[in-house]
mmCIF file with all atom_site columns, C-alpha atoms and ligand atoms in Angstrom:
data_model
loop_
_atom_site.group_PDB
_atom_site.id
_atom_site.type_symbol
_atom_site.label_atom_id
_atom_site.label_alt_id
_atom_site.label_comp_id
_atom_site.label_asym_id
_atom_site.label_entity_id
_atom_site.label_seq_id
_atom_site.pdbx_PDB_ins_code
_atom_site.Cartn_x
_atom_site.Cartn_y
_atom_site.Cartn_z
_atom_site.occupancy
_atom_site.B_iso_or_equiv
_atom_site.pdbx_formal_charge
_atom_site.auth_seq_id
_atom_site.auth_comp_id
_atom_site.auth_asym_id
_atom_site.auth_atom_id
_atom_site.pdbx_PDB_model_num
ATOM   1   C  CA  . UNK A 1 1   ? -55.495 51.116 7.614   1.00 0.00 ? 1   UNK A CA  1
ATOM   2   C  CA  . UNK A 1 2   ? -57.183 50.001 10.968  1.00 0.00 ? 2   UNK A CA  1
ATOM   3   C  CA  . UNK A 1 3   ? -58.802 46.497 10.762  1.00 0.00 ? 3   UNK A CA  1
ATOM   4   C  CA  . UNK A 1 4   ? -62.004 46.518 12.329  1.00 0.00 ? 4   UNK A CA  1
ATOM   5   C  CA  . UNK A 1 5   ? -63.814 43.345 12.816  1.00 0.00 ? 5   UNK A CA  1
ATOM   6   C  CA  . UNK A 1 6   ? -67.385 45.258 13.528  1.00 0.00 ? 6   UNK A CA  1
ATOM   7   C  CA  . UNK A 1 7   ? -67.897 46.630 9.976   1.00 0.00 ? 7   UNK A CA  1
ATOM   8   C  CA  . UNK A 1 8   ? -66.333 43.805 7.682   1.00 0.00 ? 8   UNK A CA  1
ATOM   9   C  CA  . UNK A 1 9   ? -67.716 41.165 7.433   1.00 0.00 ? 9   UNK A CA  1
ATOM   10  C  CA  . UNK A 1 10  ? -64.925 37.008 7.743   1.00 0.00 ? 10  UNK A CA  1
ATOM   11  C  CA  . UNK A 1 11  ? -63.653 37.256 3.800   1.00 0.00 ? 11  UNK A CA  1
ATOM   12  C  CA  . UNK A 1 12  ? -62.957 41.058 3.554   1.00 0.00 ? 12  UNK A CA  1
ATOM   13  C  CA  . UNK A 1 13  ? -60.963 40.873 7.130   1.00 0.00 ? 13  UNK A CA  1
ATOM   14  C  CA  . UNK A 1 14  ? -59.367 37.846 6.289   1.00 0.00 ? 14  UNK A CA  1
ATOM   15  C  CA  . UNK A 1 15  ? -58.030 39.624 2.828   1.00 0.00 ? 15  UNK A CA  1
ATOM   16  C  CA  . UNK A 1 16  ? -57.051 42.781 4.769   1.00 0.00 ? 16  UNK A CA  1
ATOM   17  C  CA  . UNK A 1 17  ? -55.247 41.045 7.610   1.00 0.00 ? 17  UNK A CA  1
ATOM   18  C  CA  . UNK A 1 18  ? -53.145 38.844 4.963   1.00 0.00 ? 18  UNK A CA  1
ATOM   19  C  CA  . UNK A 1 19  ? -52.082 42.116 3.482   1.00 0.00 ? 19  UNK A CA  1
ATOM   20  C  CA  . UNK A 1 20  ? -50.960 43.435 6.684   1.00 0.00 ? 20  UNK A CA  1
ATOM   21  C  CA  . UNK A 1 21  ? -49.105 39.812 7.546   1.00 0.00 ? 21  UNK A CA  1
ATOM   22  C  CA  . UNK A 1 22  ? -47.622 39.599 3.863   1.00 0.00 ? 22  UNK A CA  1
ATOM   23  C  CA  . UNK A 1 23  ? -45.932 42.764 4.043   1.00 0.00 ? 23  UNK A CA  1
ATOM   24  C  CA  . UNK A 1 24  ? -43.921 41.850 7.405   1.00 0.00 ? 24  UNK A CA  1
ATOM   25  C  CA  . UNK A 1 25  ? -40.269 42.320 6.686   1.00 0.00 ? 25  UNK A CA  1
ATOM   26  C  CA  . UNK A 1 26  ? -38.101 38.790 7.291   1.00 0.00 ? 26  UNK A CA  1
ATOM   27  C  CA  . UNK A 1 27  ? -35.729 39.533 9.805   1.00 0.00 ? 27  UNK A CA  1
ATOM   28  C  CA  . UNK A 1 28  ? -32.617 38.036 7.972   1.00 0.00 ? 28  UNK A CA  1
ATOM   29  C  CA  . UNK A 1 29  ? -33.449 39.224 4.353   1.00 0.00 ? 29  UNK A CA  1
ATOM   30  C  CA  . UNK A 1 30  ? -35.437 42.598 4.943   1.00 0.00 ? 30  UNK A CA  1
ATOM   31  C  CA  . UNK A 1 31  ? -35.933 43.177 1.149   1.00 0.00 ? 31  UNK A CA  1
ATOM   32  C  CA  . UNK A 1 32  ? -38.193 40.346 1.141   1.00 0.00 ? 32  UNK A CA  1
ATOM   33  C  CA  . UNK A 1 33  ? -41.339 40.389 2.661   1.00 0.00 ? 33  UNK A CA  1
ATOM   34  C  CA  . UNK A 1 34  ? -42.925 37.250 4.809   1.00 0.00 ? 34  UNK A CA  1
ATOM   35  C  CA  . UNK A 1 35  ? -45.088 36.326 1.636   1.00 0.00 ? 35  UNK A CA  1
ATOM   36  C  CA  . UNK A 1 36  ? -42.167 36.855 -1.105  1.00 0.00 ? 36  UNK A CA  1
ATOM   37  C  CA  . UNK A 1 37  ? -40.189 34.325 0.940   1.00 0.00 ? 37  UNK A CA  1
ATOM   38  C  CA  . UNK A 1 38  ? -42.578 31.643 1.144   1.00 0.00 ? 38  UNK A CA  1
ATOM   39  C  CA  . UNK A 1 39  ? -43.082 31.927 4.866   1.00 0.00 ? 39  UNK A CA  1
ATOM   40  C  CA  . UNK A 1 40  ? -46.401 32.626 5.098   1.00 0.00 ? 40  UNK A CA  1
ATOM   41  C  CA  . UNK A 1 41  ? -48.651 29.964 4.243   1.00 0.00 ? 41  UNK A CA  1
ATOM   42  C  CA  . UNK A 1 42  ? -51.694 30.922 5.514   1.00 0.00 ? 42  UNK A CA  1
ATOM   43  C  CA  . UNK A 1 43  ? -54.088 33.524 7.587   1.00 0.00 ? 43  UNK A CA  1
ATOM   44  C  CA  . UNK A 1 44  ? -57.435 32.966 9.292   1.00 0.00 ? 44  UNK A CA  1
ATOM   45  C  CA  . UNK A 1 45  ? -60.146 34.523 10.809  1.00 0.00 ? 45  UNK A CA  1
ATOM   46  C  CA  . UNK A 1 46  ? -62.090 32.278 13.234  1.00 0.00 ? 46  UNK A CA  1
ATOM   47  C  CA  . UNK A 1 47  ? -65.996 33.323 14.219  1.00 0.00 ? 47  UNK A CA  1
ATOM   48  C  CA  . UNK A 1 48  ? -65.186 34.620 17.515  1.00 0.00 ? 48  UNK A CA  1
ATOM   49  C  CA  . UNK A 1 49  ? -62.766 36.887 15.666  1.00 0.00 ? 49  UNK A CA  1
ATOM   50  C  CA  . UNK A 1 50  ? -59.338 35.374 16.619  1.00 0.00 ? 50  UNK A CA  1
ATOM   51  C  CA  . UNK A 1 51  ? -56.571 35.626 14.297  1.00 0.00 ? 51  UNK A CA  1
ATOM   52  C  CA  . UNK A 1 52  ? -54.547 32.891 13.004  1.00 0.00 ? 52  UNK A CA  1
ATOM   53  C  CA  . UNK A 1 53  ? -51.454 33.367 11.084  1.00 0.00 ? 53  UNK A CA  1
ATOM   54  C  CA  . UNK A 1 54  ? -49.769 29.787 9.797   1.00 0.00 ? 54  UNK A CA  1
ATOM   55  C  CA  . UNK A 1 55  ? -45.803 30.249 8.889   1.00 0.00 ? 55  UNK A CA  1
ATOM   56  C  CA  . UNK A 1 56  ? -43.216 27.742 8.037   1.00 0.00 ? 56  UNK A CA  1
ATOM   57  C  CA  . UNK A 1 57  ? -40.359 28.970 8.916   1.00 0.00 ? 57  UNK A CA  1
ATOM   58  C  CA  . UNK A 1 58  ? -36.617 28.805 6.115   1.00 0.00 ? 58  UNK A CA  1
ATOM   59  C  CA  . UNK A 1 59  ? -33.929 27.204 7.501   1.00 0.00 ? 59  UNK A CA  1
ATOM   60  C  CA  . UNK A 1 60  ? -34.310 24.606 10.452  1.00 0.00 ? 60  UNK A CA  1
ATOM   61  C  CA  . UNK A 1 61  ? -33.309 26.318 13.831  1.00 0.00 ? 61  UNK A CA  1
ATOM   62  C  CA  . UNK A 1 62  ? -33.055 29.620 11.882  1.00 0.00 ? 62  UNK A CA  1
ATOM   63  C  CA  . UNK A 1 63  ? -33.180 32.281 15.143  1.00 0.00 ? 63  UNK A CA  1
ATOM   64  C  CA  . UNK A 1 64  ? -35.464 34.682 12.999  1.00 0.00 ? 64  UNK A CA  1
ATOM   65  C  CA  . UNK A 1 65  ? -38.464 32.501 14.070  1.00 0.00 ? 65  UNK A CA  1
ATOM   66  C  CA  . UNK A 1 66  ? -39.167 33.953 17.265  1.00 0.00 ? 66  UNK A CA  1
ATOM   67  C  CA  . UNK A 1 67  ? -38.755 37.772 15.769  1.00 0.00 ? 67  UNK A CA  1
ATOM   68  C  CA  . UNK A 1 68  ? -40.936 36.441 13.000  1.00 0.00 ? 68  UNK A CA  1
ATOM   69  C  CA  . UNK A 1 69  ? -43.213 35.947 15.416  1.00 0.00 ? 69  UNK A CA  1
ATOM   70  C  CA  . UNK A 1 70  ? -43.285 39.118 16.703  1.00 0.00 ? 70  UNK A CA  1
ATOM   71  C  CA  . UNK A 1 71  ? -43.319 41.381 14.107  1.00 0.00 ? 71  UNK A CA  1
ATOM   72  C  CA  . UNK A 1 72  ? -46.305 39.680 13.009  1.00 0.00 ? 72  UNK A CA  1
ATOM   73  C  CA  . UNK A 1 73  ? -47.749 40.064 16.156  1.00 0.00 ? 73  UNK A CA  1
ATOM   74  C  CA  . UNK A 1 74  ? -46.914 43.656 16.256  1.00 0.00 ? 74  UNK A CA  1
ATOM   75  C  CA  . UNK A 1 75  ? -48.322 44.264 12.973  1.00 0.00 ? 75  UNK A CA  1
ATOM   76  C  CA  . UNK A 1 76  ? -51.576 42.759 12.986  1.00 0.00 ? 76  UNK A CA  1
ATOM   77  C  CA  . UNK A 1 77  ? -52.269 44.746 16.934  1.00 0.00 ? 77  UNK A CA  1
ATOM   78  C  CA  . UNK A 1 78  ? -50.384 48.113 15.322  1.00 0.00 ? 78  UNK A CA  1
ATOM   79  C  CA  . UNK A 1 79  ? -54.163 47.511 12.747  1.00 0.00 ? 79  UNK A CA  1
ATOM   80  C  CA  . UNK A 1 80  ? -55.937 46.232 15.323  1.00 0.00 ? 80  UNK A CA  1
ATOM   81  C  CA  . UNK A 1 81  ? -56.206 43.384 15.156  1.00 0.00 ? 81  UNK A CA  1
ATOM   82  C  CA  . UNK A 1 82  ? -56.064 41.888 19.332  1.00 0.00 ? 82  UNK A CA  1
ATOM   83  C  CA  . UNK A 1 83  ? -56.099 38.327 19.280  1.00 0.00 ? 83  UNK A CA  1
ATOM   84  C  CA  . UNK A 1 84  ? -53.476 36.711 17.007  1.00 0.00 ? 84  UNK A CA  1
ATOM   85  C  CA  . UNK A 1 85  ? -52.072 33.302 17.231  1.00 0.00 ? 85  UNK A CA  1
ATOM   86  C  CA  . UNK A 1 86  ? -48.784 32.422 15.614  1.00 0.00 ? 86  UNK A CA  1
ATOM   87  C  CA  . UNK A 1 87  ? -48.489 28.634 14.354  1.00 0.00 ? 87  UNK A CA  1
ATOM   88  C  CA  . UNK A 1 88  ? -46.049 27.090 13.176  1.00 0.00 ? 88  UNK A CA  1
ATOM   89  C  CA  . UNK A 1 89  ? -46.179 24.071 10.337  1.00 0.00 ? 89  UNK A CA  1
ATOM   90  C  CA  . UNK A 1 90  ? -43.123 22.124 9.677   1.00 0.00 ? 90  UNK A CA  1
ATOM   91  C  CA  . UNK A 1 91  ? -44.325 19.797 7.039   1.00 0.00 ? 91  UNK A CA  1
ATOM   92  C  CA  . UNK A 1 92  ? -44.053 20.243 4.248   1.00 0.00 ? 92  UNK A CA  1
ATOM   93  C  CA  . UNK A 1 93  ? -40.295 21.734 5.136   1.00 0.00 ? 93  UNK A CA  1
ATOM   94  C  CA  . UNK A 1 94  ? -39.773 24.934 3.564   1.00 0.00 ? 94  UNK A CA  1
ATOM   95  C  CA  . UNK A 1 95  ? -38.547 25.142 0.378   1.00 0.00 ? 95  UNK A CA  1
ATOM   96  C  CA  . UNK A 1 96  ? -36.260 28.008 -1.212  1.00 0.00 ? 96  UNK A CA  1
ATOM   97  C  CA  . UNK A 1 97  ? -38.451 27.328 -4.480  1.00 0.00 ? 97  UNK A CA  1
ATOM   98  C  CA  . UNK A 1 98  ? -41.205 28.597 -2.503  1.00 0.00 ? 98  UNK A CA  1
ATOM   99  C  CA  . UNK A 1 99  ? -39.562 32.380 -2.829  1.00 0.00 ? 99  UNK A CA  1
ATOM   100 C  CA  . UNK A 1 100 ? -41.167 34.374 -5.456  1.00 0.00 ? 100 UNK A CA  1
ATOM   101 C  CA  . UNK A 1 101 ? -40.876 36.035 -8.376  1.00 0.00 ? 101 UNK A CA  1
ATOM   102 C  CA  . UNK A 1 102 ? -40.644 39.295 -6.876  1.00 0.00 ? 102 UNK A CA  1
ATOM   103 C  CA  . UNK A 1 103 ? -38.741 38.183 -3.934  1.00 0.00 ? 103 UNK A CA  1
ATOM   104 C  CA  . UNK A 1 104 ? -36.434 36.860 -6.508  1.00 0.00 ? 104 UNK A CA  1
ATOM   105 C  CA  . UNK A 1 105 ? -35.961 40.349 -8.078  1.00 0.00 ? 105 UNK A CA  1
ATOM   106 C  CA  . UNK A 1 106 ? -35.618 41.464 -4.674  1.00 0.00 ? 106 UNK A CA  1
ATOM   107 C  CA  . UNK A 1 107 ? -33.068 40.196 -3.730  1.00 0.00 ? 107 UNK A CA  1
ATOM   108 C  CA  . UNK A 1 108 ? -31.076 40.544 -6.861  1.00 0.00 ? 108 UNK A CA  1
ATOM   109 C  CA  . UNK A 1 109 ? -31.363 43.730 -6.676  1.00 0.00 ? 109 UNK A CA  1
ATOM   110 C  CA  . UNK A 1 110 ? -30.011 43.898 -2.727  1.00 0.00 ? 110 UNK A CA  1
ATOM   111 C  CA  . UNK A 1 111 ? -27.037 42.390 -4.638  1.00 0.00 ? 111 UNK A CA  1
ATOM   112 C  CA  . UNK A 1 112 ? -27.680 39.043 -3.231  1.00 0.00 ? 112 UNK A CA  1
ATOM   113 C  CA  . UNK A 1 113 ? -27.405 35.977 -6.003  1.00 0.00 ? 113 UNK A CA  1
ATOM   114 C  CA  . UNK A 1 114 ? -31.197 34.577 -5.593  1.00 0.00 ? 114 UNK A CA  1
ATOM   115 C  CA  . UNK A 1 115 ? -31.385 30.405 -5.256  1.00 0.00 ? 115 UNK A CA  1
ATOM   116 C  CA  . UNK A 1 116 ? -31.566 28.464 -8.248  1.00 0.00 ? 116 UNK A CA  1
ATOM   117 C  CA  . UNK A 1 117 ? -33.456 25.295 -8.722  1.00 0.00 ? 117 UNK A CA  1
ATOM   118 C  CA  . UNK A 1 118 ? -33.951 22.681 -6.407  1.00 0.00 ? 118 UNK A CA  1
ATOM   119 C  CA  . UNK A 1 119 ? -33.280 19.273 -7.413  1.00 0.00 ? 119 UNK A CA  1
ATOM   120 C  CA  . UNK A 1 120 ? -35.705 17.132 -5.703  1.00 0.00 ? 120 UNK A CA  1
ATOM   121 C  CA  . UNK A 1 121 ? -34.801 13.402 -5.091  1.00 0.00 ? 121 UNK A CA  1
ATOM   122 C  CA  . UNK A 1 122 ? -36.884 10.815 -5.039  1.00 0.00 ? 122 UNK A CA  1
ATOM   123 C  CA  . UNK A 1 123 ? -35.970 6.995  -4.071  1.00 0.00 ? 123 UNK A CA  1
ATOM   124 C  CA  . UNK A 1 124 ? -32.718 6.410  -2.494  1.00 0.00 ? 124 UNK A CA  1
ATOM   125 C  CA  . UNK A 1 125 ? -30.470 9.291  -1.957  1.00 0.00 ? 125 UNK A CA  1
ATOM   126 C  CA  . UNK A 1 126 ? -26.666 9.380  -2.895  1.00 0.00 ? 126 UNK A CA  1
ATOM   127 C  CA  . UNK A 1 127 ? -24.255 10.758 -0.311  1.00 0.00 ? 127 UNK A CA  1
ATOM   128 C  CA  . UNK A 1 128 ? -22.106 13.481 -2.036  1.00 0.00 ? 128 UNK A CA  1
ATOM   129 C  CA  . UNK A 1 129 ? -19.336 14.609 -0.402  1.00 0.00 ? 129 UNK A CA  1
ATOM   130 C  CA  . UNK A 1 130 ? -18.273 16.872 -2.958  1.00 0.00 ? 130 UNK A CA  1
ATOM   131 C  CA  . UNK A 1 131 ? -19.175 20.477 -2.228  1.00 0.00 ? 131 UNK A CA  1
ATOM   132 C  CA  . UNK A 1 132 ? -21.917 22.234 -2.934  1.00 0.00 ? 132 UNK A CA  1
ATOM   133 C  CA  . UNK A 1 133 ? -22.380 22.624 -6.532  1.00 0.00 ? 133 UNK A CA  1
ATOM   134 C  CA  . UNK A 1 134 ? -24.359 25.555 -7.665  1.00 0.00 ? 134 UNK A CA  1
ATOM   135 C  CA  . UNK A 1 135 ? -25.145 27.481 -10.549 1.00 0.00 ? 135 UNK A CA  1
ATOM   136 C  CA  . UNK A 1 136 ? -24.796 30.944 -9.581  1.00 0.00 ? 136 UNK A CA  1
ATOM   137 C  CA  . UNK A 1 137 ? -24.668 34.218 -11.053 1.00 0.00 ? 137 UNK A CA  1
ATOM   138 C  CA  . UNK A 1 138 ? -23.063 37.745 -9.937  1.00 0.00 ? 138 UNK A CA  1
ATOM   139 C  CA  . UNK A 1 139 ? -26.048 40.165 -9.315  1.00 0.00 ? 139 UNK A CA  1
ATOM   140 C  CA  . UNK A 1 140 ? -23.782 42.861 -10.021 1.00 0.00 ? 140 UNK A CA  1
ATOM   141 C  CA  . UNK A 1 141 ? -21.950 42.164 -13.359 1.00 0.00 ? 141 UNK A CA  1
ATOM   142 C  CA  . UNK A 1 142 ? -24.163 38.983 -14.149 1.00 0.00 ? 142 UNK A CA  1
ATOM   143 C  CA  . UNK A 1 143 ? -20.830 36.738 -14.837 1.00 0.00 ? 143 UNK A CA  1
ATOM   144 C  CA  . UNK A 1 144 ? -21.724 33.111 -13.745 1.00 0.00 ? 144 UNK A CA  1
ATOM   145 C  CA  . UNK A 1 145 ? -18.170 33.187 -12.965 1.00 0.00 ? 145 UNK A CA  1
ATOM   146 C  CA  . UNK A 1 146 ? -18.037 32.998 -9.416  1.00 0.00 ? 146 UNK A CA  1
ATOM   147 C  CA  . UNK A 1 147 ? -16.057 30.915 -6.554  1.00 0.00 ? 147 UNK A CA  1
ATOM   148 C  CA  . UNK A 1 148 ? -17.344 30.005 -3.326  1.00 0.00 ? 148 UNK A CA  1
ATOM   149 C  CA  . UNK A 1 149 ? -15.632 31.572 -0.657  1.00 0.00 ? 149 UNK A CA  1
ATOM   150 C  CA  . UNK A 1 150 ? -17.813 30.583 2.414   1.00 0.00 ? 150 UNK A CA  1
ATOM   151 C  CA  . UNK A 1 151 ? -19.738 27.872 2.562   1.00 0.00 ? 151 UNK A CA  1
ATOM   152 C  CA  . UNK A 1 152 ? -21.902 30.247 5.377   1.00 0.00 ? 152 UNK A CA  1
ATOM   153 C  CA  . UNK A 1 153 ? -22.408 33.705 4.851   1.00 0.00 ? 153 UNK A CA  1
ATOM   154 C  CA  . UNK A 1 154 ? -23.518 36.480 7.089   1.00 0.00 ? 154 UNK A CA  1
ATOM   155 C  CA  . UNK A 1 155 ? -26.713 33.775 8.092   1.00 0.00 ? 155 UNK A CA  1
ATOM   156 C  CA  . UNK A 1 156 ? -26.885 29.824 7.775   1.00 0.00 ? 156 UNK A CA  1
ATOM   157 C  CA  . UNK A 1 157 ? -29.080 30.886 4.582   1.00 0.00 ? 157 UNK A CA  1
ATOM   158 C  CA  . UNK A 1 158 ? -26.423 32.359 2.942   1.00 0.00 ? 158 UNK A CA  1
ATOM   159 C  CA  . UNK A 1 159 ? -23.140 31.340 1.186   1.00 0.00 ? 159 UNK A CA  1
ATOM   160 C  CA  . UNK A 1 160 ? -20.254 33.684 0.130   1.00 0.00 ? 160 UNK A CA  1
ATOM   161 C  CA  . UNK A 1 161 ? -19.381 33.794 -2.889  1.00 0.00 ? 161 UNK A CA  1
ATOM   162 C  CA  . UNK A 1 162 ? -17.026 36.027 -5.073  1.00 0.00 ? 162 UNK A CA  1
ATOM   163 C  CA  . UNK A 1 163 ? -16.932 37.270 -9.111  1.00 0.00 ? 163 UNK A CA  1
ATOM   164 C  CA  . UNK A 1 164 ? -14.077 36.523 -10.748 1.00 0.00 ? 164 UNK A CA  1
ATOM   165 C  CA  . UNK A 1 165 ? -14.964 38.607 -13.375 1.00 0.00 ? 165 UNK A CA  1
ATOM   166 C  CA  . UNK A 1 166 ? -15.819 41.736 -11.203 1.00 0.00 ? 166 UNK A CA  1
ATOM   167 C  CA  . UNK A 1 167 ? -14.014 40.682 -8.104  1.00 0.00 ? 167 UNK A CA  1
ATOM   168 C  CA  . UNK A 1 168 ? -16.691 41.680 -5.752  1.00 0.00 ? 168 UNK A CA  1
ATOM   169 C  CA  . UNK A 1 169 ? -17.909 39.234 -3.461  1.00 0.00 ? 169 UNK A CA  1
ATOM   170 C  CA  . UNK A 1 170 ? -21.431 38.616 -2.819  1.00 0.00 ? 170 UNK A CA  1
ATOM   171 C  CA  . UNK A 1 171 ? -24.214 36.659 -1.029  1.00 0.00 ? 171 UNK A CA  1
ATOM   172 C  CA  . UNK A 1 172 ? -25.971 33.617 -3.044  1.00 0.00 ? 172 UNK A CA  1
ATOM   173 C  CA  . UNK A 1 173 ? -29.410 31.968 -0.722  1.00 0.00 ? 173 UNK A CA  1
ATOM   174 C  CA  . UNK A 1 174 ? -28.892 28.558 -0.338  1.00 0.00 ? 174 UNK A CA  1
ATOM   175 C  CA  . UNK A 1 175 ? -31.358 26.176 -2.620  1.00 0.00 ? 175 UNK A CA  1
ATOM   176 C  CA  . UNK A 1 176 ? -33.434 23.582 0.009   1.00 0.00 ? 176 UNK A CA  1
HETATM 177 ZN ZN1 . LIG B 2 .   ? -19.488 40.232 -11.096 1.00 0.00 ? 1   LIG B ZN1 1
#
């Protein structure tokens, strides 16, 4: 598919560059794509034609921003599009309840224990010191026996985690 912006008219090139940008890998989880995660929040054409993409990016100083960044870049000029403009919104902060369905499903299948619920906290907050406390599930064997073995995984998004029914360890995405 080559985007053109001489034979469609602001709508239909809007739709067709928010496929392309929606189906840009993340760099950290590569079964999900840009949209599944949340990250993308929104895509516009201006009149003169310039692209701009609007992403909030997962975890706060996550290093995957910048190659965010450029795959999207190289995605929309690989259809091209020429003039693209990354931005970057920070508020509202990203939320893992932003991931979808299908990015859920995703990532269960990858064998990586999707994030549950978020509790969201209004008023004062308490300070817990406990650990983490999670509900979490084995994508392999389903057991929601499991034990935290890492608070950090492979990534900051990610803790390790390990069945005790099945014994295999496995990723869970954090809940924020
Ligand atoms: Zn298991």
């Amino acid at each position: 598919m080559s985007v053109s912006a001489g034979t469609l008219d602001r709508q239909q090139l809007r739709q067709q560059v928010r496929g392309v940008a929606a189906a840009v890998a993340d760099p950290e989880l590569p079964m999900l794509t840009l949209a599944d995660l949340g990250v993308l929040r929104d895509v516009e054409v201006e009149p003169h034609g310039q692209v701009v993409v609007t992403i909030t990016p997962t975890y706060s100083g996550c290093p995957a921003m910048a190659t965010m960044r450029d795959d999207l870049v190289h995605a929309l000029h690989d259809h091209g599009v020429r003039d693209v403009e990354v931005r970057v919104r920070l508020h509202p902060a990203w939320s893992s309840a932003w991931i979808s369905d299908r990015g859920r499903r995703a990532l269960a299948e990858a064998g990586i224990s999707p994030p549950g619920p978020v509790r969201r906290v209004s008023g004062p907050i308490a300070i817990d010191l406990s650990p983490t406390r999670r509900e979490v599930r084995c994508p392999r064997c389903g057991s929601g026996r499991a034990e935290l073995t890492s608070e950090f995984g492979a990534t900051a998004c990610k803790a390790l985690y390990r069945c005790l029914e099945c014994l295999e360890p496995f990723d869970h995405v954090k809940e924020i």
